């Protein structure tokens, strides 16, 4: 057994877990580098050739069907696929490498394929660049055939494991709740990528941005994840295992003690009350939301509805989910955010072109306004559910007044349709705008006239204000919620909202940081919405200070010059409040 080794990454979801690795490729395949003996080489090559023949037959079958049902143009796509599978350079390279390296063909094939895809995606000629998706598609088919029955996906897990992956998409992570996943670690990714956010919702420890965890971990290693510190310990000693087993118990006890605050109000020592709500992705999270004492749902991310399926959700499906959630959190309210696709959330059933800058691209409300057919289905369902409990709706990625007016116009159209059809809904349903783009923050006095409330989406606001991709581990050190620019924007939004008598909440991850809670409280934020697991600690902070104190802390923090200075100051103040230090 190799000696203990510790890797440091970015903390994504707190908690400690111990287990064996399960390698997951980005396509959901578990492909491991495995050496073979000289006499096995011929068998591996035969297996590869068999897979090529089978895949070719499969493509011809599909092509025939498509030609019959959809015509020549659609069928032509598969001719391009056939060219890929008959490409001698690719085939020869795989065979040569299997012979030279004596490694299983699945691994070599995937490696060669990735290089091809990378090379093609960089080519300037648009026609050739577009062939990348053909290579991807055919590659997946061959791999599926190669792996055959050996293919293991998250759904096949028989025992608890720690998933080790280069990257995980939000749709991969969405499948984990049903599986034996005790935690996950990835090479890339940032603290507020949706994969990280999802780990918190699922309450599984996770560390992202470890850069080379997939290369450092081997099949038989034992792993410990320390989610709060962002550490992965490979092959821990007996002593380390003992220490972490105790830490696991301590964390469980701390969690239980915090839950005692569950039914107490989120108010300061001098009675200033705020709302503490939860962010969710799925209705099945509601029991945890209630257990952590949330006052309703401050952000219901609805993109997950559209993931891991081939068709679009129907109005009835939307309605059933909203209805369930709104009923279960009564008497509290639910803020449903309309479809926020794009950025790091892709939906396979919508044919959305690859973009150079997906976070700045055709996404969220921009997509919904261009596709009212899809948008209106969701708006109808939200309105219908508003007759069953307290529902509110908010739009993501609003960049200015025009978009907001267009969205509101569509909302009015849908209301009118329902009235005509005599379908009940809440005529007073509140509409909000997410403030997550600097242009919205700077024009929020104008936006205030078009909506009932604001919700500050700091995950995006920080990335746009500081020009730092939220999912890129290389620049994670620049992603600073305490940066003076962020604090000034947040203050401006809160002050402007209040000037216009609007309620203003925050639903980005910043709202779940107990130290920053002191500043947000002091700035006058009305509502905090974050992963349910964070809520008890935020409540503890709020219940430990007077409003005057929080205001002073906010004032002092805003006078500092750097994010680091703000963090150091908050560290000092938190110690003072909780440990009575001078
Ligand atoms: C945000 O941007 O802060 C937010 C809450 O939305 P999401 O994380 O889904 O982009
Ligand atoms: Mg956002």
Coordinates of C-alpha atoms and ligand atoms in Angstrom, one line a residue:
X1 CA 0.0 0.0 0.0
X2 CA 1.3 3.5 -0.9
X3 CA 2.0 5.9 2.0
X4 CA -0.6 8.5 3.1
X5 CA -0.9 11.5 0.7
X6 CA -3.0 14.6 1.1
X7 CA -4.4 16.7 -1.9
X8 CA -5.8 20.2 -1.4
X9 CA -8.7 21.4 -3.5
X10 CA -11.7 23.7 -3.2
X11 CA -14.2 22.9 -0.5
X12 CA -17.6 22.3 -2.2
X13 CA -19.7 20.6 0.5
X14 CA -18.8 20.1 4.1
X15 CA -18.6 16.8 6.0
X16 CA -16.3 13.9 6.4
X17 CA -16.6 10.6 4.6
X18 CA -14.3 7.5 4.2
X19 CA -14.6 5.1 1.3
X20 CA -13.2 3.4 -1.8
X21 CA -13.1 5.2 -5.2
X22 CA -15.4 4.8 -8.2
X23 CA -14.0 6.4 -11.3
X24 CA -16.5 8.1 -13.5
X25 CA -15.8 9.4 -17.0
X26 CA -17.5 12.6 -18.1
X27 CA -19.9 10.6 -20.3
X28 CA -21.0 8.5 -17.3
X29 CA -18.5 5.7 -18.2
X30 CA -16.2 4.2 -15.7
X31 CA -13.0 3.5 -17.6
X32 CA -9.8 2.7 -15.8
X33 CA -6.3 2.3 -17.0
X34 CA -5.6 -1.4 -16.6
X35 CA -2.5 -3.1 -17.8
X36 CA -2.7 -6.4 -19.7
X37 CA -0.3 -9.3 -20.4
X38 CA 1.4 -9.7 -23.8
X39 CA -0.8 -12.7 -24.6
X40 CA -4.0 -10.6 -24.0
X41 CA -3.1 -8.0 -26.6
X42 CA -4.5 -9.9 -29.6
X43 CA -7.8 -10.4 -27.7
X44 CA -8.1 -6.7 -26.9
X45 CA -7.6 -5.8 -30.6
X46 CA -10.2 -8.3 -31.7
X47 CA -12.6 -6.8 -29.1
X48 CA -12.0 -3.4 -30.6
X49 CA -12.6 -4.6 -34.2
X50 CA -15.7 -6.3 -33.1
X51 CA -17.0 -3.2 -31.4
X52 CA -16.3 -1.2 -34.6
X53 CA -18.2 -3.7 -36.8
X54 CA -21.2 -3.8 -34.3
X55 CA -21.3 0.0 -34.1
X56 CA -21.1 0.3 -37.9
X57 CA -24.1 -2.0 -38.2
X58 CA -25.9 0.0 -35.6
X59 CA -25.3 3.3 -37.4
X60 CA -26.5 1.8 -40.7
X61 CA -29.7 0.6 -39.0
X62 CA -30.4 4.0 -37.5
X63 CA -29.6 5.7 -40.8
X64 CA -32.1 3.5 -42.7
X65 CA -34.8 4.3 -40.2
X66 CA -34.1 8.0 -40.3
X67 CA -34.0 8.1 -44.1
X68 CA -37.4 6.4 -44.2
X69 CA -39.0 8.6 -41.5
X70 CA -37.3 12.0 -41.8
X71 CA -35.8 12.2 -45.3
X72 CA -32.4 12.5 -47.0
X73 CA -31.0 15.5 -45.2
X74 CA -31.3 14.0 -41.7
X75 CA -30.0 10.7 -42.9
X76 CA -26.9 12.4 -44.3
X77 CA -25.7 13.1 -40.7
X78 CA -25.1 9.4 -40.3
X79 CA -22.9 9.3 -43.4
X80 CA -20.5 11.6 -41.5
X81 CA -20.7 9.2 -38.5
X82 CA -19.8 6.3 -40.8
X83 CA -16.7 8.2 -42.0
X84 CA -15.5 8.6 -38.4
X85 CA -15.8 4.9 -37.7
X86 CA -14.0 4.0 -40.9
X87 CA -11.1 6.5 -40.2
X88 CA -8.0 4.4 -40.5
X89 CA -5.7 6.9 -38.8
X90 CA -7.8 6.7 -35.6
X91 CA -8.1 2.9 -35.7
X92 CA -4.4 2.4 -36.4
X93 CA -3.4 4.7 -33.6
X94 CA -5.5 2.8 -31.1
X95 CA -4.2 -0.6 -32.2
X96 CA -0.6 0.6 -32.2
X97 CA -0.9 2.0 -28.7
X98 CA -2.6 -1.1 -27.3
X99 CA 0.4 -3.1 -28.6
X100 CA 3.0 -0.7 -27.4
X101 CA 1.5 0.2 -24.0
X102 CA -0.2 -3.1 -23.1
X103 CA -3.2 -1.4 -21.6
X104 CA -6.9 -2.2 -22.1
X105 CA -8.4 -1.0 -25.3
X106 CA -11.3 0.9 -23.7
X107 CA -8.8 3.2 -21.9
X108 CA -6.6 3.8 -25.0
X109 CA -9.7 4.4 -27.3
X110 CA -11.1 7.0 -24.9
X111 CA -7.7 8.7 -24.6
X112 CA -7.3 8.9 -28.4
X113 CA -10.8 10.0 -28.8
X114 CA -10.4 12.9 -26.3
X115 CA -7.3 14.1 -28.2
X116 CA -9.2 14.0 -31.5
X117 CA -12.1 16.0 -30.0
X118 CA -9.8 18.5 -28.5
X119 CA -7.9 19.0 -31.8
X120 CA -11.1 19.3 -33.8
X121 CA -12.7 21.8 -31.5
X122 CA -9.7 24.1 -32.0
X123 CA -9.8 24.1 -35.8
X124 CA -10.8 27.5 -37.3
X125 CA -12.8 26.1 -40.2
X126 CA -16.4 26.0 -39.0
X127 CA -17.4 23.0 -41.0
X128 CA -14.6 20.9 -39.7
X129 CA -15.1 22.2 -36.1
X130 CA -18.7 21.1 -36.3
X131 CA -17.6 17.5 -37.0
X132 CA -16.5 17.4 -33.3
X133 CA -20.0 16.4 -32.2
X134 CA -20.0 13.5 -34.8
X135 CA -16.7 12.2 -33.4
X136 CA -18.1 12.5 -29.9
X137 CA -21.3 10.7 -30.8
X138 CA -19.6 7.8 -32.6
X139 CA -17.0 7.6 -29.9
X140 CA -19.7 7.1 -27.3
X141 CA -21.4 4.4 -29.4
X142 CA -18.1 2.5 -29.8
X143 CA -17.3 2.8 -26.1
X144 CA -20.7 1.6 -25.1
X145 CA -20.3 -1.5 -27.2
X146 CA -16.8 -2.0 -26.0
X147 CA -17.8 -1.9 -22.4
X148 CA -20.9 -3.9 -23.0
X149 CA -22.0 -5.6 -19.8
X150 CA -18.9 -4.4 -17.9
X151 CA -20.1 -0.8 -18.3
X152 CA -20.8 0.6 -14.9
X153 CA -22.7 3.8 -14.3
X154 CA -23.8 5.5 -11.2
X155 CA -27.1 3.6 -11.4
X156 CA -25.4 0.3 -11.1
X157 CA -23.6 0.9 -7.8
X158 CA -24.0 -2.0 -5.4
X159 CA -22.1 -0.5 -2.5
X160 CA -21.2 2.9 -1.1
X161 CA -18.3 4.6 -2.9
X162 CA -16.6 8.0 -3.4
X163 CA -16.9 9.2 -7.0
X164 CA -13.6 10.3 -8.5
X165 CA -14.1 12.2 -11.8
X166 CA -12.3 14.8 -14.0
X167 CA -15.6 16.8 -13.9
X168 CA -19.2 16.2 -13.1
X169 CA -22.1 17.9 -14.8
X170 CA -25.0 19.1 -12.7
X171 CA -27.1 16.4 -14.5
X172 CA -24.6 13.6 -13.3
X173 CA -24.8 15.0 -9.8
X174 CA -28.6 15.1 -9.9
X175 CA -28.6 11.3 -10.2
X176 CA -26.5 10.8 -7.0
X177 CA -29.3 11.0 -4.5
X178 CA -30.6 7.6 -5.5
X179 CA -27.2 5.9 -5.5
X180 CA -24.6 4.7 -3.1
X181 CA -22.5 7.9 -3.4
X182 CA -20.9 8.9 -0.1
X183 CA -19.0 11.8 -1.6
X184 CA -17.2 13.0 -4.7
X185 CA -14.0 14.6 -5.7
X186 CA -13.1 16.2 -9.1
X187 CA -10.1 17.6 -11.0
X188 CA -11.9 20.8 -12.1
X189 CA -14.7 23.0 -10.9
X190 CA -15.3 25.9 -8.5
X191 CA -17.1 26.5 -5.2
X192 CA -20.3 27.9 -6.8
X193 CA -20.5 25.6 -9.8
X194 CA -23.8 23.9 -9.9
X195 CA -22.2 20.6 -9.2
X196 CA -20.8 21.9 -5.9
X197 CA -24.2 23.5 -5.0
X198 CA -25.9 20.2 -5.7
X199 CA -23.5 18.3 -3.4
X200 CA -24.7 20.6 -0.5
X201 CA -28.3 20.0 -1.3
X202 CA -27.7 16.2 -1.3
X203 CA -25.7 16.6 1.9
X204 CA -22.7 14.7 0.5
X205 CA -19.1 15.8 1.3
X206 CA -17.3 17.0 -1.9
X207 CA -14.1 18.6 -2.9
X208 CA -13.6 20.1 -6.4
X209 CA -10.7 21.7 -8.3
X210 CA -8.2 19.1 -7.1
X211 CA -6.4 19.3 -10.5
X212 CA -5.1 15.8 -10.7
X213 CA -7.1 13.6 -8.3
X214 CA -8.1 11.3 -11.1
X215 CA -4.4 10.5 -11.8
X216 CA -3.3 10.3 -8.1
X217 CA -5.9 7.9 -6.9
X218 CA -5.8 4.2 -7.9
X219 CA -8.5 1.5 -7.8
X220 CA -7.6 -0.1 -4.5
X221 CA -6.9 3.1 -2.5
X222 CA -8.8 4.1 0.6
X223 CA -10.0 7.8 0.6
X224 CA -11.1 10.3 3.2
X225 CA -12.9 13.5 2.1
X226 CA -12.7 16.5 4.5
X227 CA -15.3 18.6 2.7
X228 CA -15.0 21.7 5.0
X229 CA -11.2 22.0 4.5
X230 CA -11.2 20.9 0.8
X231 CA -8.9 17.9 1.5
X232 CA -8.7 14.4 0.1
X233 CA -6.5 12.0 2.0
X234 CA -5.3 9.0 0.0
X235 CA -4.5 5.8 1.9
X236 CA -4.7 7.4 5.4
X237 CA -2.8 5.8 8.3
X238 CA -4.6 4.2 11.2
X239 CA -4.1 7.4 13.2
X240 CA -5.6 9.6 10.5
X241 CA -8.6 7.3 10.2
X242 CA -9.1 7.4 14.0
X243 CA -8.9 11.3 14.0
X244 CA -11.4 11.6 11.2
X245 CA -13.8 9.1 12.7
X246 CA -13.8 11.3 15.8
X247 CA -14.3 14.4 13.6
X248 CA -17.2 12.7 11.9
X249 CA -18.9 12.2 15.3
X250 CA -18.1 15.7 16.5
X251 CA -19.7 17.2 13.3
X252 CA -22.8 15.1 13.8
X253 CA -23.1 16.3 17.4
X254 CA -22.5 19.9 16.3
X255 CA -25.2 19.5 13.6
X256 CA -27.6 18.1 16.1
X257 CA -27.0 20.9 18.6
X258 CA -27.6 23.5 15.9
X259 CA -30.9 21.8 14.9
X260 CA -32.2 22.8 18.4
X261 CA -32.5 26.3 17.0
X262 CA -34.9 25.0 14.3
X263 CA -38.1 26.4 15.7
X264 CA -36.7 29.7 17.1
X265 CA -37.1 32.8 15.0
X266 CA -34.3 34.3 12.9
X267 CA -34.0 37.5 14.9
X268 CA -31.3 39.6 16.4
X269 CA -30.9 40.1 20.2
X270 CA -32.9 43.3 19.9
X271 CA -35.7 41.8 17.9
X272 CA -34.9 42.6 14.2
X273 CA -36.3 39.8 12.2
X274 CA -35.2 38.4 8.9
X275 CA -36.5 35.4 6.7
X276 CA -34.3 32.3 6.4
X277 CA -35.4 30.2 3.5
X278 CA -33.9 27.3 1.6
X279 CA -32.7 26.7 -2.0
X280 CA -33.9 23.5 -3.6
X281 CA -33.5 21.7 -6.9
X282 CA -36.0 18.9 -6.2
X283 CA -39.3 18.3 -4.3
X284 CA -37.7 15.4 -2.5
X285 CA -35.5 17.9 -0.6
X286 CA -38.5 19.2 1.4
X287 CA -38.1 16.9 4.4
X288 CA -34.5 18.2 4.9
X289 CA -35.7 21.8 4.3
X290 CA -38.3 21.4 7.1
X291 CA -35.9 19.6 9.4
X292 CA -33.5 22.6 9.2
X293 CA -36.2 25.0 10.1
X294 CA -36.5 26.9 6.8
X295 CA -39.3 29.4 6.4
X296 CA -40.2 28.3 2.9
X297 CA -38.2 28.2 -0.3
X298 CA -36.3 31.2 -1.4
X299 CA -35.1 29.7 -4.7
X300 CA -36.5 26.7 -6.4
X301 CA -34.1 26.0 -9.3
X302 CA -36.2 24.4 -12.0
X303 CA -33.6 23.4 -14.6
X304 CA -33.3 19.9 -13.1
X305 CA -36.7 19.2 -14.3
X306 CA -35.4 19.2 -17.9
X307 CA -32.3 17.1 -17.2
X308 CA -31.7 13.4 -17.6
X309 CA -34.6 13.0 -20.0
X310 CA -35.1 13.1 -23.7
X311 CA -38.3 15.1 -23.9
X312 CA -39.5 18.4 -22.4
X313 CA -41.5 18.4 -19.2
X314 CA -45.2 18.9 -19.7
X315 CA -47.3 21.6 -18.0
X316 CA -48.9 18.9 -15.8
X317 CA -45.4 17.6 -14.7
X318 CA -44.4 21.2 -13.8
X319 CA -47.7 21.7 -12.0
X320 CA -47.4 18.5 -9.9
X321 CA -44.0 19.4 -8.6
X322 CA -44.9 23.0 -7.8
X323 CA -48.1 21.9 -6.2
X324 CA -46.3 19.3 -4.0
X325 CA -43.7 21.8 -2.9
X326 CA -46.1 24.6 -2.1
X327 CA -48.3 22.3 -0.1
X328 CA -45.5 20.8 1.9
X329 CA -44.0 24.1 3.0
X330 CA -47.3 25.7 4.0
X331 CA -47.8 28.2 5.6
X332 CA -44.6 29.5 4.1
X333 CA -44.1 30.7 0.5
X334 CA -42.2 29.2 -2.5
X335 CA -40.2 31.4 -4.9
X336 CA -40.0 29.5 -8.2
X337 CA -37.3 30.7 -10.5
X338 CA -38.1 30.3 -14.2
X339 CA -35.9 28.2 -16.4
X340 CA -32.2 29.2 -16.0
X341 CA -30.5 27.0 -18.6
X342 CA -27.1 27.7 -19.8
X343 CA -23.7 28.5 -18.2
X344 CA -22.8 25.1 -16.7
X345 CA -26.4 23.7 -17.1
X346 CA -27.1 22.1 -20.4
X347 CA -30.2 20.3 -21.5
X348 CA -29.6 17.6 -24.1
X349 CA -33.1 17.7 -25.6
X350 CA -32.8 21.3 -26.7
X351 CA -30.6 21.8 -29.6
X352 CA -28.5 24.6 -28.3
X353 CA -25.3 25.3 -30.2
X354 CA -21.9 25.2 -28.4
X355 CA -20.8 28.7 -27.4
X356 CA -17.4 30.3 -26.8
X357 CA -18.7 31.9 -23.6
X358 CA -21.7 30.0 -22.3
X359 CA -22.0 32.1 -19.1
X360 CA -22.3 35.1 -21.3
X361 CA -24.4 33.4 -23.9
X362 CA -27.9 32.5 -25.0
X363 CA -29.2 31.5 -21.7
X364 CA -31.8 31.9 -18.9
X365 CA -34.4 34.6 -19.6
X366 CA -32.7 35.3 -23.0
X367 CA -33.6 31.8 -24.1
X368 CA -37.1 31.9 -22.5
X369 CA -38.0 35.1 -24.3
X370 CA -36.8 33.6 -27.6
X371 CA -38.8 30.4 -26.9
X372 CA -42.1 31.6 -25.5
X373 CA -43.6 28.2 -26.4
X374 CA -41.3 26.6 -23.7
X375 CA -41.5 29.5 -21.3
X376 CA -45.3 29.8 -21.3
X377 CA -45.7 26.1 -20.3
X378 CA -43.8 26.8 -17.1
X379 CA -45.5 30.1 -16.4
X380 CA -49.0 28.4 -16.8
X381 CA -48.0 25.7 -14.3
X382 CA -46.6 28.2 -11.8
X383 CA -49.8 30.3 -12.0
X384 CA -52.0 27.2 -11.6
X385 CA -50.0 26.1 -8.5
X386 CA -50.4 29.6 -7.1
X387 CA -54.1 28.7 -6.4
X388 CA -52.9 26.0 -4.0
X389 CA -50.6 27.9 -1.8
X390 CA -48.2 30.9 -1.5
X391 CA -46.2 31.0 -4.8
X392 CA -44.0 33.7 -6.1
X393 CA -42.1 33.8 -9.4
X394 CA -38.8 35.3 -10.3
X395 CA -36.8 35.6 -13.5
X396 CA -33.1 34.8 -13.8
X397 CA -30.4 36.8 -15.5
X398 CA -32.3 40.0 -16.0
X399 CA -29.9 42.6 -17.5
X400 CA -32.2 45.6 -17.9
X401 CA -35.8 46.9 -17.9
X402 CA -36.6 45.8 -21.4
X403 CA -36.2 42.1 -20.7
X404 CA -38.2 42.5 -17.5
X405 CA -41.0 44.1 -19.4
X406 CA -41.0 41.4 -22.0
X407 CA -41.1 38.7 -19.4
X408 CA -43.9 40.4 -17.6
X409 CA -45.9 40.9 -20.8
X410 CA -45.7 37.1 -21.4
X411 CA -46.8 36.5 -17.8
X412 CA -49.8 38.8 -18.4
X413 CA -50.7 36.9 -21.6
X414 CA -50.6 33.6 -19.7
X415 CA -52.8 35.0 -16.9
X416 CA -55.3 36.2 -19.5
X417 CA -55.4 32.8 -21.1
X418 CA -56.1 31.2 -17.7
X419 CA -58.8 33.7 -17.0
X420 CA -60.5 32.9 -20.3
X421 CA -60.2 29.2 -19.5
X422 CA -61.6 29.9 -16.0
X423 CA -58.6 28.2 -14.4
X424 CA -58.0 29.7 -10.9
X425 CA -54.7 31.3 -9.9
X426 CA -53.5 33.9 -7.4
X427 CA -54.3 37.3 -9.0
X428 CA -51.9 38.9 -6.5
X429 CA -49.0 36.6 -7.2
X430 CA -45.7 38.5 -6.6
X431 CA -43.1 38.7 -9.3
X432 CA -39.4 39.3 -8.7
X433 CA -36.2 39.8 -10.5
X434 CA -32.9 38.2 -9.7
X435 CA -30.2 40.8 -9.5
X436 CA -27.2 38.9 -10.7
X437 CA -25.8 41.0 -13.5
X438 CA -23.9 44.2 -12.7
X439 CA -26.1 46.1 -15.2
X440 CA -29.2 45.1 -13.2
X441 CA -27.5 46.1 -10.0
X442 CA -26.7 49.5 -11.4
X443 CA -30.2 50.0 -12.8
X444 CA -32.2 48.4 -10.0
X445 CA -34.0 51.7 -9.3
X446 CA -35.6 51.3 -12.7
X447 CA -36.2 47.6 -12.3
X448 CA -37.9 48.3 -8.9
X449 CA -40.8 49.9 -10.8
X450 CA -41.6 46.6 -12.6
X451 CA -41.5 44.0 -9.8
X452 CA -42.5 43.3 -6.2
X453 CA -39.2 42.0 -4.9
X454 CA -35.5 41.4 -5.7
X455 CA -33.4 38.4 -5.0
X456 CA -29.6 38.9 -5.2
X457 CA -27.9 36.1 -7.1
X458 CA -24.4 36.5 -5.9
X459 CA -23.0 33.3 -7.5
X460 CA -23.4 35.0 -10.9
X461 CA -23.1 38.6 -9.7
X462 CA -19.6 37.9 -8.3
X463 CA -18.5 36.2 -11.5
X464 CA -19.7 39.0 -13.7
X465 CA -18.5 41.8 -11.4
X466 CA -15.0 40.4 -10.9
X467 CA -14.8 38.7 -14.4
X468 CA -14.1 35.3 -12.7
X469 CA -15.6 32.2 -14.1
X470 CA -17.4 30.6 -11.1
X471 CA -16.5 27.1 -12.2
X472 CA -12.8 27.5 -13.0
X473 CA -10.5 26.2 -10.3
X474 CA -7.5 28.0 -11.7
X475 CA -8.9 31.4 -10.8
X476 CA -10.9 30.4 -7.7
X477 CA -8.6 32.6 -5.5
X478 CA -10.1 35.6 -7.3
X479 CA -13.7 34.6 -6.7
X480 CA -14.1 36.7 -3.6
X481 CA -17.6 37.4 -2.1
X482 CA -15.9 39.8 0.4
X483 CA -14.3 41.9 -2.4
X484 CA -15.1 45.6 -1.9
X485 CA -16.7 45.7 -5.4
X486 CA -19.2 43.0 -4.4
X487 CA -20.0 44.5 -1.0
X488 CA -20.6 47.9 -2.7
X489 CA -22.9 46.4 -5.3
X490 CA -24.9 44.5 -2.6
X491 CA -25.2 47.6 -0.5
X492 CA -26.4 49.6 -3.5
X493 CA -29.1 47.0 -4.3
X494 CA -30.4 46.8 -0.7
X495 CA -30.5 50.6 -0.3
X496 CA -32.2 51.1 -3.6
X497 CA -34.7 48.3 -3.0
X498 CA -35.6 49.8 0.4
X499 CA -35.9 53.3 -1.1
X500 CA -38.6 51.9 -3.4
X501 CA -40.2 49.9 -0.5
X502 CA -39.2 46.5 -2.0
X503 CA -38.3 43.4 -0.1
X504 CA -34.8 42.2 -1.0
X505 CA -33.4 38.8 -0.4
X506 CA -30.3 36.9 -1.4
X507 CA -30.2 33.4 -2.8
X508 CA -26.6 33.0 -3.9
X509 CA -24.1 30.9 -1.8
X510 CA -22.9 34.1 -0.1
X511 CA -26.1 34.0 1.9
X512 CA -24.9 30.7 3.4
X513 CA -21.6 32.0 4.8
X514 CA -22.0 32.6 8.5
X515 CA -19.3 35.2 8.7
X516 CA -20.6 37.3 5.8
X517 CA -24.1 37.0 7.4
X518 CA -22.9 39.7 9.8
X519 CA -22.3 42.2 7.0
X520 CA -25.5 41.2 5.1
X521 CA -27.6 41.6 8.2
X522 CA -26.0 45.0 9.0
X523 CA -26.7 46.2 5.4
X524 CA -30.4 45.5 6.0
X525 CA -30.9 42.4 3.9
X526 CA -34.5 41.1 4.4
X527 CA -34.1 37.5 3.6
X528 CA -31.4 34.8 3.3
X529 CA -31.9 31.8 1.1
X530 CA -29.3 29.1 0.9
X531 CA -28.8 25.3 1.1
X532 CA -30.9 24.0 4.0
X533 CA -27.8 22.6 5.8
X534 CA -26.4 26.1 6.2
X535 CA -29.5 27.6 7.7
X536 CA -29.0 26.7 11.4
X537 CA -25.5 28.3 11.5
X538 CA -26.8 31.5 9.9
X539 CA -29.6 31.6 12.4
X540 CA -27.1 31.2 15.3
X541 CA -25.1 34.2 14.0
X542 CA -28.3 36.3 13.6
X543 CA -29.5 35.4 17.1
X544 CA -26.1 36.3 18.6
X545 CA -25.9 40.0 17.7
X546 CA -27.8 43.3 18.1
X547 CA -28.8 45.1 14.9
X548 CA -26.7 48.1 15.9
X549 CA -23.6 45.9 16.2
X550 CA -24.2 44.3 12.8
X551 CA -24.6 47.7 11.2
X552 CA -21.3 48.8 12.7
X553 CA -19.6 45.7 11.4
X554 CA -21.0 46.3 7.9
X555 CA -19.8 49.9 8.0
X556 CA -16.3 49.0 9.0
X557 CA -16.1 46.1 6.5
X558 CA -17.2 48.5 3.7
X559 CA -14.4 50.9 4.6
X560 CA -11.7 48.2 4.0
X561 CA -9.6 48.0 0.8
X562 CA -9.4 44.3 0.0
X563 CA -11.4 41.1 0.3
X564 CA -8.7 39.6 2.5
X565 CA -8.9 42.5 4.9
X566 CA -12.6 42.0 5.1
X567 CA -12.3 38.3 5.8
X568 CA -9.6 38.9 8.5
X569 CA -11.9 41.5 10.1
X570 CA -14.9 39.2 10.1
X571 CA -12.8 36.4 11.6
X572 CA -11.9 38.6 14.4
X573 CA -15.5 39.8 15.0
X574 CA -16.9 36.3 14.8
X575 CA -14.4 35.1 17.5
X576 CA -15.4 38.1 19.6
X577 CA -19.1 37.3 19.3
X578 CA -18.9 33.6 19.9
X579 CA -15.9 33.2 22.2
X580 CA -16.0 36.5 24.0
X581 CA -12.5 37.3 22.8
X582 CA -11.6 41.0 23.1
Ligands
LIG1 C1 -26.9 32.9 -8.3 O1 -26.5 33.2 -9.4 O2 -26.5 33.4 -7.3 C2 -28.1 32.0 -8.2 C3 -28.7 31.9 -7.0 O3 -28.4 31.2 -9.2 P1 -27.6 30.0 -9.8 O4 -26.5 29.6 -8.8 O5 -28.5 29.0 -10.1 O6 -27.0 30.6 -11.1
LIG2 MG1 -27.5 32.7 -11.3

